[in-house]
Coordinates of C-alpha atoms and ligand atoms in Angstrom, one line a residue:
X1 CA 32.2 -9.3 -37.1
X2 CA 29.2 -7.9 -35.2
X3 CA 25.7 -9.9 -35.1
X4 CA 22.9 -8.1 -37.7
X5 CA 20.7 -6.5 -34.9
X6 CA 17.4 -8.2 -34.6
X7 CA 14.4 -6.7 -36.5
X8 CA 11.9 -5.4 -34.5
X9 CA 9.1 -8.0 -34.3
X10 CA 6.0 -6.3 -35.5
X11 CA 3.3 -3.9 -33.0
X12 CA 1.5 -6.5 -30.2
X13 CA -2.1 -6.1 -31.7
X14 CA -5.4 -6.9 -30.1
X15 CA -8.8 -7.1 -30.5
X16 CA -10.8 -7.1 -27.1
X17 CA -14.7 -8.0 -26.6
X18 CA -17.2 -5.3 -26.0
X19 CA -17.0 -5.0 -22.6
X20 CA -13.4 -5.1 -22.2
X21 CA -13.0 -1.9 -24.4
X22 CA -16.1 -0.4 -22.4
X23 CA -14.0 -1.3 -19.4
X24 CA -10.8 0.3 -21.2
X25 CA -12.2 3.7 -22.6
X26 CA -13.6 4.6 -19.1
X27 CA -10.2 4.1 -17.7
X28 CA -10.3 0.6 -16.6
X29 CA -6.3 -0.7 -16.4
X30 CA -6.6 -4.2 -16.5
X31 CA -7.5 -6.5 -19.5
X32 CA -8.1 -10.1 -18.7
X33 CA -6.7 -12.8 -21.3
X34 CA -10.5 -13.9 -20.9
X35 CA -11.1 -10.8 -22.8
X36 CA -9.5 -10.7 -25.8
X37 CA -10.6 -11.9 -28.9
X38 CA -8.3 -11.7 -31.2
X39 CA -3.9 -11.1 -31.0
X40 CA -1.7 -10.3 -33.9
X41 CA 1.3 -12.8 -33.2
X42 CA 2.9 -14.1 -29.9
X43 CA 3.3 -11.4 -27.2
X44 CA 6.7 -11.2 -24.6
X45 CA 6.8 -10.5 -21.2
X46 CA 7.1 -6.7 -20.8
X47 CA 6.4 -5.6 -24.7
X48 CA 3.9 -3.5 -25.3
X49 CA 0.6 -4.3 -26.7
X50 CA -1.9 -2.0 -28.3
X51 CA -5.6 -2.4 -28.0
X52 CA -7.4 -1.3 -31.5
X53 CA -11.2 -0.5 -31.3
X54 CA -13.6 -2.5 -33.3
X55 CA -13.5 0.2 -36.1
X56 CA -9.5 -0.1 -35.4
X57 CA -9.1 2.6 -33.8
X58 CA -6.5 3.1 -31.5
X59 CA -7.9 2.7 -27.5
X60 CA -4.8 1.8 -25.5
X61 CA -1.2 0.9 -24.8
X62 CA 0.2 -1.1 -22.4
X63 CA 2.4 -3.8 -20.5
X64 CA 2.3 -7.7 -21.6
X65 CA 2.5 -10.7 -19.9
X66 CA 1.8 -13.7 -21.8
X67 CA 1.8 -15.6 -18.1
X68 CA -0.6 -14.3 -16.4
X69 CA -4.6 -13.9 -16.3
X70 CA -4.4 -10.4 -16.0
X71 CA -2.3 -10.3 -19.8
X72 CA -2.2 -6.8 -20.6
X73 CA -1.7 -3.6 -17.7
X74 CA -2.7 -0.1 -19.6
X75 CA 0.0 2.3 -19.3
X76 CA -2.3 4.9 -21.5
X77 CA -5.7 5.4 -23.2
X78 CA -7.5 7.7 -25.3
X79 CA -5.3 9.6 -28.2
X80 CA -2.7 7.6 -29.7
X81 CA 0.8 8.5 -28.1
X82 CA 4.1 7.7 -28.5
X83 CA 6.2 5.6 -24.8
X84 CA 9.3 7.5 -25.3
X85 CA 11.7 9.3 -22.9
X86 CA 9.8 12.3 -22.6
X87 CA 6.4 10.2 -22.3
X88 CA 7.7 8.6 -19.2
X89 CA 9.0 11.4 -17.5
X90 CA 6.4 13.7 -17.9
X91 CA 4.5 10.5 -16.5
X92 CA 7.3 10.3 -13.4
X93 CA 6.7 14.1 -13.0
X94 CA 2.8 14.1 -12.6
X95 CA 3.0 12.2 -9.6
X96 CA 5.8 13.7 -8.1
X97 CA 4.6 17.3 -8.9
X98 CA 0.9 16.4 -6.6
X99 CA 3.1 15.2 -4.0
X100 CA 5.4 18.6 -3.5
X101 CA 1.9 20.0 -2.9
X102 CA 0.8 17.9 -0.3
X103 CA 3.7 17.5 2.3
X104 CA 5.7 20.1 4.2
X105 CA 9.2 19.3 5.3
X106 CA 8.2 17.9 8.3
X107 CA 7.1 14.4 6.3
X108 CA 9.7 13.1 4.1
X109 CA 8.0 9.8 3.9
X110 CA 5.4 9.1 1.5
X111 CA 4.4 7.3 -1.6
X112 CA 5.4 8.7 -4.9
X113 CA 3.8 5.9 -7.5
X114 CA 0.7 4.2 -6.4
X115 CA 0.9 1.8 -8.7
X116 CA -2.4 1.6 -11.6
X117 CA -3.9 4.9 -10.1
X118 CA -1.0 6.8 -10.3
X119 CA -0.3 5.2 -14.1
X120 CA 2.1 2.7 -12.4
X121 CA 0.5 -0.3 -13.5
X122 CA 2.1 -2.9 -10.8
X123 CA 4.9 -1.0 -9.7
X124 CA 5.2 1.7 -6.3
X125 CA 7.7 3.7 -5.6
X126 CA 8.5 5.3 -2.3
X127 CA 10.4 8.0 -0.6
X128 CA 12.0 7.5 2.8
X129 CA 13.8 10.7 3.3
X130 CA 17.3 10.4 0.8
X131 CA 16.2 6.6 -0.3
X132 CA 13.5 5.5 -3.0
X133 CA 12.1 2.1 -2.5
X134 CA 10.9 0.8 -6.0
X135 CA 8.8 -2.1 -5.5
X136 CA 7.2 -4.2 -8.4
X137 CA 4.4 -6.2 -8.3
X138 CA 4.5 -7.7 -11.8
X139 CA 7.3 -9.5 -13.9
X140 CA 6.8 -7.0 -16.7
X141 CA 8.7 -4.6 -15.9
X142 CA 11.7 -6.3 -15.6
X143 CA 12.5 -5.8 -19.7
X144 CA 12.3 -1.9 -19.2
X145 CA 13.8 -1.5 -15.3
X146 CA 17.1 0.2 -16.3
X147 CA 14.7 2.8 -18.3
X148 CA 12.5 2.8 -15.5
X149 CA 16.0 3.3 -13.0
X150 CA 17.3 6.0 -15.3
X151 CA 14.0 7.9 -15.9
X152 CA 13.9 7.6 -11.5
X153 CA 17.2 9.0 -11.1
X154 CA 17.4 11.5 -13.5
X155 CA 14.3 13.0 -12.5
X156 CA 14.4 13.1 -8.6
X157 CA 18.0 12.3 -8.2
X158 CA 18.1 10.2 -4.9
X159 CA 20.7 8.6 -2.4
X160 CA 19.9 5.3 -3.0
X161 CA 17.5 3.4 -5.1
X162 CA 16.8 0.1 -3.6
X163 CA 14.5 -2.9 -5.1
X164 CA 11.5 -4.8 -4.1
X165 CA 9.7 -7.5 -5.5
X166 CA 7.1 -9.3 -4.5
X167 CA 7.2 -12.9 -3.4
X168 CA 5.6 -14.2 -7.2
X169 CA 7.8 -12.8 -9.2
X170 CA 11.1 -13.2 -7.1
X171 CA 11.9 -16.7 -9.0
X172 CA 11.7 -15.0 -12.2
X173 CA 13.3 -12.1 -11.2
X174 CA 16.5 -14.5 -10.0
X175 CA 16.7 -16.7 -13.0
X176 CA 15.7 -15.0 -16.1
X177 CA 16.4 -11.4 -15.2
X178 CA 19.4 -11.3 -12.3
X179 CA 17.4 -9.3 -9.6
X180 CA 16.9 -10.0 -6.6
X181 CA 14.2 -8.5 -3.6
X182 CA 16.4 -5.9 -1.4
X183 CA 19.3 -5.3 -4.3
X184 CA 20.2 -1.7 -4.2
X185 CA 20.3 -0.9 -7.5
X186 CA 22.0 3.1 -6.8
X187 CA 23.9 4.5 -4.1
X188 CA 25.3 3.2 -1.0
X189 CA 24.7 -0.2 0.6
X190 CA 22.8 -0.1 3.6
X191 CA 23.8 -1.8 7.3
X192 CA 20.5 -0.7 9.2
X193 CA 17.0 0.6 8.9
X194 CA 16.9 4.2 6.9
X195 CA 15.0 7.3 9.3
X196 CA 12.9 9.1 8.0
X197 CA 10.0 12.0 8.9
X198 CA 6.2 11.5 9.3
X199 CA 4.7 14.7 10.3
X200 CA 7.8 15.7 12.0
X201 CA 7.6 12.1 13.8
X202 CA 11.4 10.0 13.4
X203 CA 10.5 6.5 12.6
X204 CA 12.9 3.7 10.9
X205 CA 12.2 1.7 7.8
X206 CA 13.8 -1.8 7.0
X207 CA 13.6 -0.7 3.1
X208 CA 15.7 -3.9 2.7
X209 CA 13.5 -6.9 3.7
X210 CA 10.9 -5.1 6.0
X211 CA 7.2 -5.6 4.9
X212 CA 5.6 -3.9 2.1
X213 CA 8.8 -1.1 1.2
X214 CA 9.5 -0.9 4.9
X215 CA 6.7 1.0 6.6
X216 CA 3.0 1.5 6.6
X217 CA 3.0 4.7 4.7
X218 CA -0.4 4.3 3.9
X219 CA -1.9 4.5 7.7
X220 CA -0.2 8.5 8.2
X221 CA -3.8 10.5 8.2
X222 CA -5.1 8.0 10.4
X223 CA -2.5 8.2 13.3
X224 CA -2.7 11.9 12.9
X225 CA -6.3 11.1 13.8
X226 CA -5.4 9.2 16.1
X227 CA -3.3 11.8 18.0
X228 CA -5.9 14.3 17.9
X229 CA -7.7 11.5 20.4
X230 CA -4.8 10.0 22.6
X231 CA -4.8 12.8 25.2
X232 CA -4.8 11.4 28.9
X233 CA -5.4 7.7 27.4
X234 CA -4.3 4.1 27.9
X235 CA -3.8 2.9 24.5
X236 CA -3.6 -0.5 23.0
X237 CA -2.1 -0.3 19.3
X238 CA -3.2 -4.4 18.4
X239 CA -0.7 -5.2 15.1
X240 CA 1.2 -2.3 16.1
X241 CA 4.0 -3.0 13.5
X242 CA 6.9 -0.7 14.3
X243 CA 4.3 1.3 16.1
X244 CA 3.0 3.8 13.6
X245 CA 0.2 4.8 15.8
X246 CA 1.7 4.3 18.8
X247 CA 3.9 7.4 18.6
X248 CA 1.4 9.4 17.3
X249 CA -1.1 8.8 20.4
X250 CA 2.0 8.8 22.7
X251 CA 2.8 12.5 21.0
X252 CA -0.8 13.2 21.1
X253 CA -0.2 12.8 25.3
X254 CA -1.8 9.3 25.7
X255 CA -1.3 8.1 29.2
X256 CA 0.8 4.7 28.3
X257 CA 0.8 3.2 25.0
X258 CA 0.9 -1.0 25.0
X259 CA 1.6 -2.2 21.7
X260 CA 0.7 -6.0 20.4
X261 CA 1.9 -7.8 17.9
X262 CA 3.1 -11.3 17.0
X263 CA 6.8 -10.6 15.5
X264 CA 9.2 -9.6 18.1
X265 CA 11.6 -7.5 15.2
X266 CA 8.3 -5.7 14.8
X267 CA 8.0 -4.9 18.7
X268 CA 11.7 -4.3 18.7
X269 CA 11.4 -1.6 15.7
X270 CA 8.6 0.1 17.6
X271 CA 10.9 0.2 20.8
X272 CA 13.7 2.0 19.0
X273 CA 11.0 4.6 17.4
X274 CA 10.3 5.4 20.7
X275 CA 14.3 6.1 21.7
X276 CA 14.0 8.1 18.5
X277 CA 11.7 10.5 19.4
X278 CA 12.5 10.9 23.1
X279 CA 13.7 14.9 22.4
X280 CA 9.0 15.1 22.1
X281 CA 8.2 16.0 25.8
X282 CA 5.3 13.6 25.4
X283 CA 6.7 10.7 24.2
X284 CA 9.4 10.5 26.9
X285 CA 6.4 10.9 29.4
X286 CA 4.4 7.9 28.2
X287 CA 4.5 4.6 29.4
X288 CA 5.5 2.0 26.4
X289 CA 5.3 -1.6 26.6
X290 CA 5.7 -4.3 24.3
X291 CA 3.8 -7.8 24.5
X292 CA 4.8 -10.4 21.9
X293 CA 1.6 -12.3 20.9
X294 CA -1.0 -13.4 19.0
X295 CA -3.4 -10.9 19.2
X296 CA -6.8 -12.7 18.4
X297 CA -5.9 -15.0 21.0
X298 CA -5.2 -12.0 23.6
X299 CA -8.0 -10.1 22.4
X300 CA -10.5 -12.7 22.9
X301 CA -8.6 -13.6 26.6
X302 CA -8.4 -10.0 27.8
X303 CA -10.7 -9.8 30.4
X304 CA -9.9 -6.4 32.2
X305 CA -11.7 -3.0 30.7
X306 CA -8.8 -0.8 31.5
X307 CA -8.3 0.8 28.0
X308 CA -9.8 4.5 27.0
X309 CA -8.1 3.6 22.8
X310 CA -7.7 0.7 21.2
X311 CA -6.5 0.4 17.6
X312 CA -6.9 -2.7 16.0
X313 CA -5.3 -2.5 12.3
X314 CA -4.9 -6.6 11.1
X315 CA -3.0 -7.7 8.2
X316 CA -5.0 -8.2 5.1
X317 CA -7.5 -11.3 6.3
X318 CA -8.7 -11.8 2.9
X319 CA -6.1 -12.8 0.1
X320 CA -8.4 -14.2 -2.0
X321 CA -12.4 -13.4 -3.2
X322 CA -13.1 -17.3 -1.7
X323 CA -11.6 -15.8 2.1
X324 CA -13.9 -12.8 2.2
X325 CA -16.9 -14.5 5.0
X326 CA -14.2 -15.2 7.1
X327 CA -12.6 -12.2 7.5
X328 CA -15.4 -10.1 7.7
X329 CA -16.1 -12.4 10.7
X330 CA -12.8 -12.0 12.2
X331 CA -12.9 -8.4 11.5
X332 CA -16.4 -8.4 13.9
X333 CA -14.4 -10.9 16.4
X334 CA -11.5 -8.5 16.7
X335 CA -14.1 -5.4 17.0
X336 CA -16.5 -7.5 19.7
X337 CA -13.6 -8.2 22.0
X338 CA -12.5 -4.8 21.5
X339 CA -14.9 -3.4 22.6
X340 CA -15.1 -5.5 25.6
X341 CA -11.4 -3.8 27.0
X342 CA -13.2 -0.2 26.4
X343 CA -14.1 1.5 29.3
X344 CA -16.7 3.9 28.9
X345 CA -16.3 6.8 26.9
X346 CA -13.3 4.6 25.5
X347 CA -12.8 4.7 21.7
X348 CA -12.1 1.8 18.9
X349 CA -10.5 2.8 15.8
X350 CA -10.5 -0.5 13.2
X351 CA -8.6 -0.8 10.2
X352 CA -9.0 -3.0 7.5
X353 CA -6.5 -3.2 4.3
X354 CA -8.0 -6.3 2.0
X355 CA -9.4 -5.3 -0.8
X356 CA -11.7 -8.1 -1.2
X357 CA -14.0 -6.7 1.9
X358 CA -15.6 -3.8 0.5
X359 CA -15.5 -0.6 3.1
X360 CA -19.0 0.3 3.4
X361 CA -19.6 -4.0 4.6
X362 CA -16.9 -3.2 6.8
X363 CA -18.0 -0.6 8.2
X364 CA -21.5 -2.1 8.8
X365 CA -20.2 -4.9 10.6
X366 CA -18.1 -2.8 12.8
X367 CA -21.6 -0.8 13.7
X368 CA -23.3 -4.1 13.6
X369 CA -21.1 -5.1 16.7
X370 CA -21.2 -2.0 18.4
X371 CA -25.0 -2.8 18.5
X372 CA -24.6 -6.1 19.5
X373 CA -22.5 -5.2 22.7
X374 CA -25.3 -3.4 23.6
X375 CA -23.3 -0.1 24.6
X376 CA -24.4 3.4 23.2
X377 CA -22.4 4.2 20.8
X378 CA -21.2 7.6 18.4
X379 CA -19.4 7.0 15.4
X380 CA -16.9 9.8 14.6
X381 CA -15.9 8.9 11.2
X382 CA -14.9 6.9 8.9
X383 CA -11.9 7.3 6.2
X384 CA -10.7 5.9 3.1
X385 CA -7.6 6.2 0.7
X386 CA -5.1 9.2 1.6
X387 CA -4.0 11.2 -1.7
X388 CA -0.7 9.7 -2.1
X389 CA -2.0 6.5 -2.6
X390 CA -5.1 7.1 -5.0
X391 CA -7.5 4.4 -5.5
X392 CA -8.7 5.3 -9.5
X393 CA -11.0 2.2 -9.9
X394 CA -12.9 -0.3 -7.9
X395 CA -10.6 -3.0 -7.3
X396 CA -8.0 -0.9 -6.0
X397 CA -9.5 0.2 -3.0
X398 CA -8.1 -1.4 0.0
X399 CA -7.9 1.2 3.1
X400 CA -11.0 1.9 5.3
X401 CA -11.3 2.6 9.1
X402 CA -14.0 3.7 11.5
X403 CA -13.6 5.3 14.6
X404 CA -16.9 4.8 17.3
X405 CA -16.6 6.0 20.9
X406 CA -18.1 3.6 23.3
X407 CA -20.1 4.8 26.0
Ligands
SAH501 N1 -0.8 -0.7 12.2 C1 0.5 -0.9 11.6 C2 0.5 -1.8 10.5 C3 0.0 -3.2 10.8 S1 0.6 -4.4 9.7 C4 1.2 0.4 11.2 O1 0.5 1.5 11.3 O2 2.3 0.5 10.9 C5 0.1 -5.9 10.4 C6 1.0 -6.3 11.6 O3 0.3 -7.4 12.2 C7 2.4 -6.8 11.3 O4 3.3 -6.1 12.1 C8 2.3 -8.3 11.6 O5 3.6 -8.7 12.2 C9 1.3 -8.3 12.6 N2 0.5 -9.6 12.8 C10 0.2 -10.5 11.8 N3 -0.6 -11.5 12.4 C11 -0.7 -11.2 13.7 C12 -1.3 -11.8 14.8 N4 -2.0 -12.9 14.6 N5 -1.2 -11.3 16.0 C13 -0.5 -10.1 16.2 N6 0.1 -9.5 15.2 C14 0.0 -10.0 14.0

């Protein structure tokens, strides 16, 4: 004899204060459990809640998590609407639709779902050539993945769909749901790094246990940047990864390229990008080396001004709200000794991806330093957030640079 099926528990209904549904209506996607007032019953992880107005009107719909601060991610506001099949594809195929716009053949590596600004709430996907890399940031999609899979392969019908979680949500995802970070949920298994295109560039990406989903997609307009500079140049890429920039400048007919960082797989990655793309006239031509360090430390002990580009692009230095005067003082030390191993007419391009340091404070300490050194200085420019990976509200905005050429 079969089990009765469960009856659906009743809709996940809340009340939020005033502020929250101000927050909500102009398109806000997070709501705080700090900020509801009132909740019809116990929510589960993943269900979806619906936020009623104070004249109960609908306002929006989205993803629960009775664990966490942030307890409800919107997945849609405005009109009432219904989640079903079509809902989420039509959702898949707005994203994907923009992107077919923006890349020729020549890049088949780019971010399909920027998480909340694409309608993603916590969750990214990326395309490296044949493979999708779907990466979640929240334990709340776990209850609706194998939609979520379905609705990913039906729609854009990849080689291989592989899985990444972040390190939070990797316990959880191991004992209560049986996922694991680097599980290839489609298509065959994988026994080295997957090459893809970046404006016509090869690179690898570990899509398995490399950082973020593999590769730095978000850095592309920048190296192109970059590039458009390198001609005749010594180059030092500092936190070169696999050396994103590097190739680019090295393409871009930069003299030699040096690249520094302090994981030798990283260094060894960039190495084999270069062996990739030996077929470009100016790649083979350029010097590359590779110095495994901490590159504060050789920053600050350089003493020789021998570069003419130095690119110094830092992991996030600021995790946390409470770690934002540090690294906006790092972020100066990196740019003062930088600045230092330019020789004149030499240009610094700095990079900073933490969110918590807000770009136009970046950017002024970057000038502020320029000042300081007591060289004349141009700035050339300064960008922000390339299209595939929208920022659609404040606290989403992570990516700045600036670009100043040092007399
Ligand atoms: N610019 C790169 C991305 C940089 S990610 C690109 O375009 O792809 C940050 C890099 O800094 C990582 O490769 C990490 O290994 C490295 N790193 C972290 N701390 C470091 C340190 N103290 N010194 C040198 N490299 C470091």
């Amino acid at each position: 004899m079969s089990e009765p099926k469960p009856s659906r528990p009743p809709l996940l209904r809340l009340r939020v204060t005033a502020a929250a549904e101000k927050a909500v209506r102009s398109g806000h996607p997070w709501l705080f459990a700090s900020s509801i007032r009132e909740q019809s019953r116990d929510g589960t992880l993943g269900e979806l809640g619906v936020i009623y107005d104070r004249h109960n009107r609908f306002l929006a719909v989205g993803l629960f998590d009775p664990e966490s601060p942030l307890r409800l991610r919107v997945l849609h506001a405005g009109k009432p609407a219904t989640l079903d099949d079509a809902w989420w594809r039509e959702r898949l195929m707005q994203a994907v639709r923009k992107r077919e716009t923006w890349f020729a053949a020549t890049t088949t590596g780019y971010r399909i779902l920027h998480g909340e600004s694409d309608g993603w709430p916590g969750l990214v996907l990326d395309r490296y050539d044949t493979t999708l890399v779907l990466k979640l940031y929240t334990a709340a999609w776990f209850p609706r993945l194998d939609d979520v899979v379905r609705h990913i392969l039906d729609t854009l019908a990849p080689q291989r769909l592989v899985l990444r979680l972040s390190r939070n949500i990797q316990s959880v995802a191991k004992e209560t749901f049986g996922h694991a970070d680097g599980e290839i949920l489609f298509g065959p298994s994988l026994s080295e790094p997957v090459v893809f295109l970046e404006n016509g560039l090869r690179f690898e990406a570990d899509v398995i246990s490399g950082q973020k989903t593999g590769f730095f997609l978000d850095q592309r307009e920048n190296r192109a940047f970059v590039e458009s500079l390198a001609q005749g140049r010594a180059v030092l890429n500092a936190f070169s990864f696999s050396g994103g920039f590097s190739l680019y400048a090295a393409r871009g007919g930069a003299r030699s390229v040096t690249d520094i960082d302090l994981s030798q797989h990283a260094l060894d990655s960039a190495g084999r990008n270069f062996a990739l793309n030996q077929s470009v006239a100016n790649v083979r031509q350029c010097a590359h080396e590779s110095i495994q360090a901490n590159a504060f430390d050789w920053l600050a002990d350089a003493r020789e001004q021998k570069f003419d580009l130095l690119i110094v692009d830092p992991p996030s230095l600021a995790k946390r709200q409470d770690e934002h005067d540090r690294a906006l003082q790092a972020y100066g030390h990196l740019a003062t000794n930088a600045i230092r191993l330019l020789r004149t007419g030499g240009i610094l391009v700095a990079a900073s991806c933490s969110a918590h340091v807000k770009a136009d404070e970046f950017f002024d300490k970057i000038r502020q330093c320029a000042r300081q050194s007591t060289r004349p200085f141009t700035e050339l420019r300064t960008t922000r957030h390339p299209a595939d990976h929208p920022a659609s509200f404040p606290e989403a905005e992570y990516l700045k640079a600036i670009y100043l050429r040092i007399s």
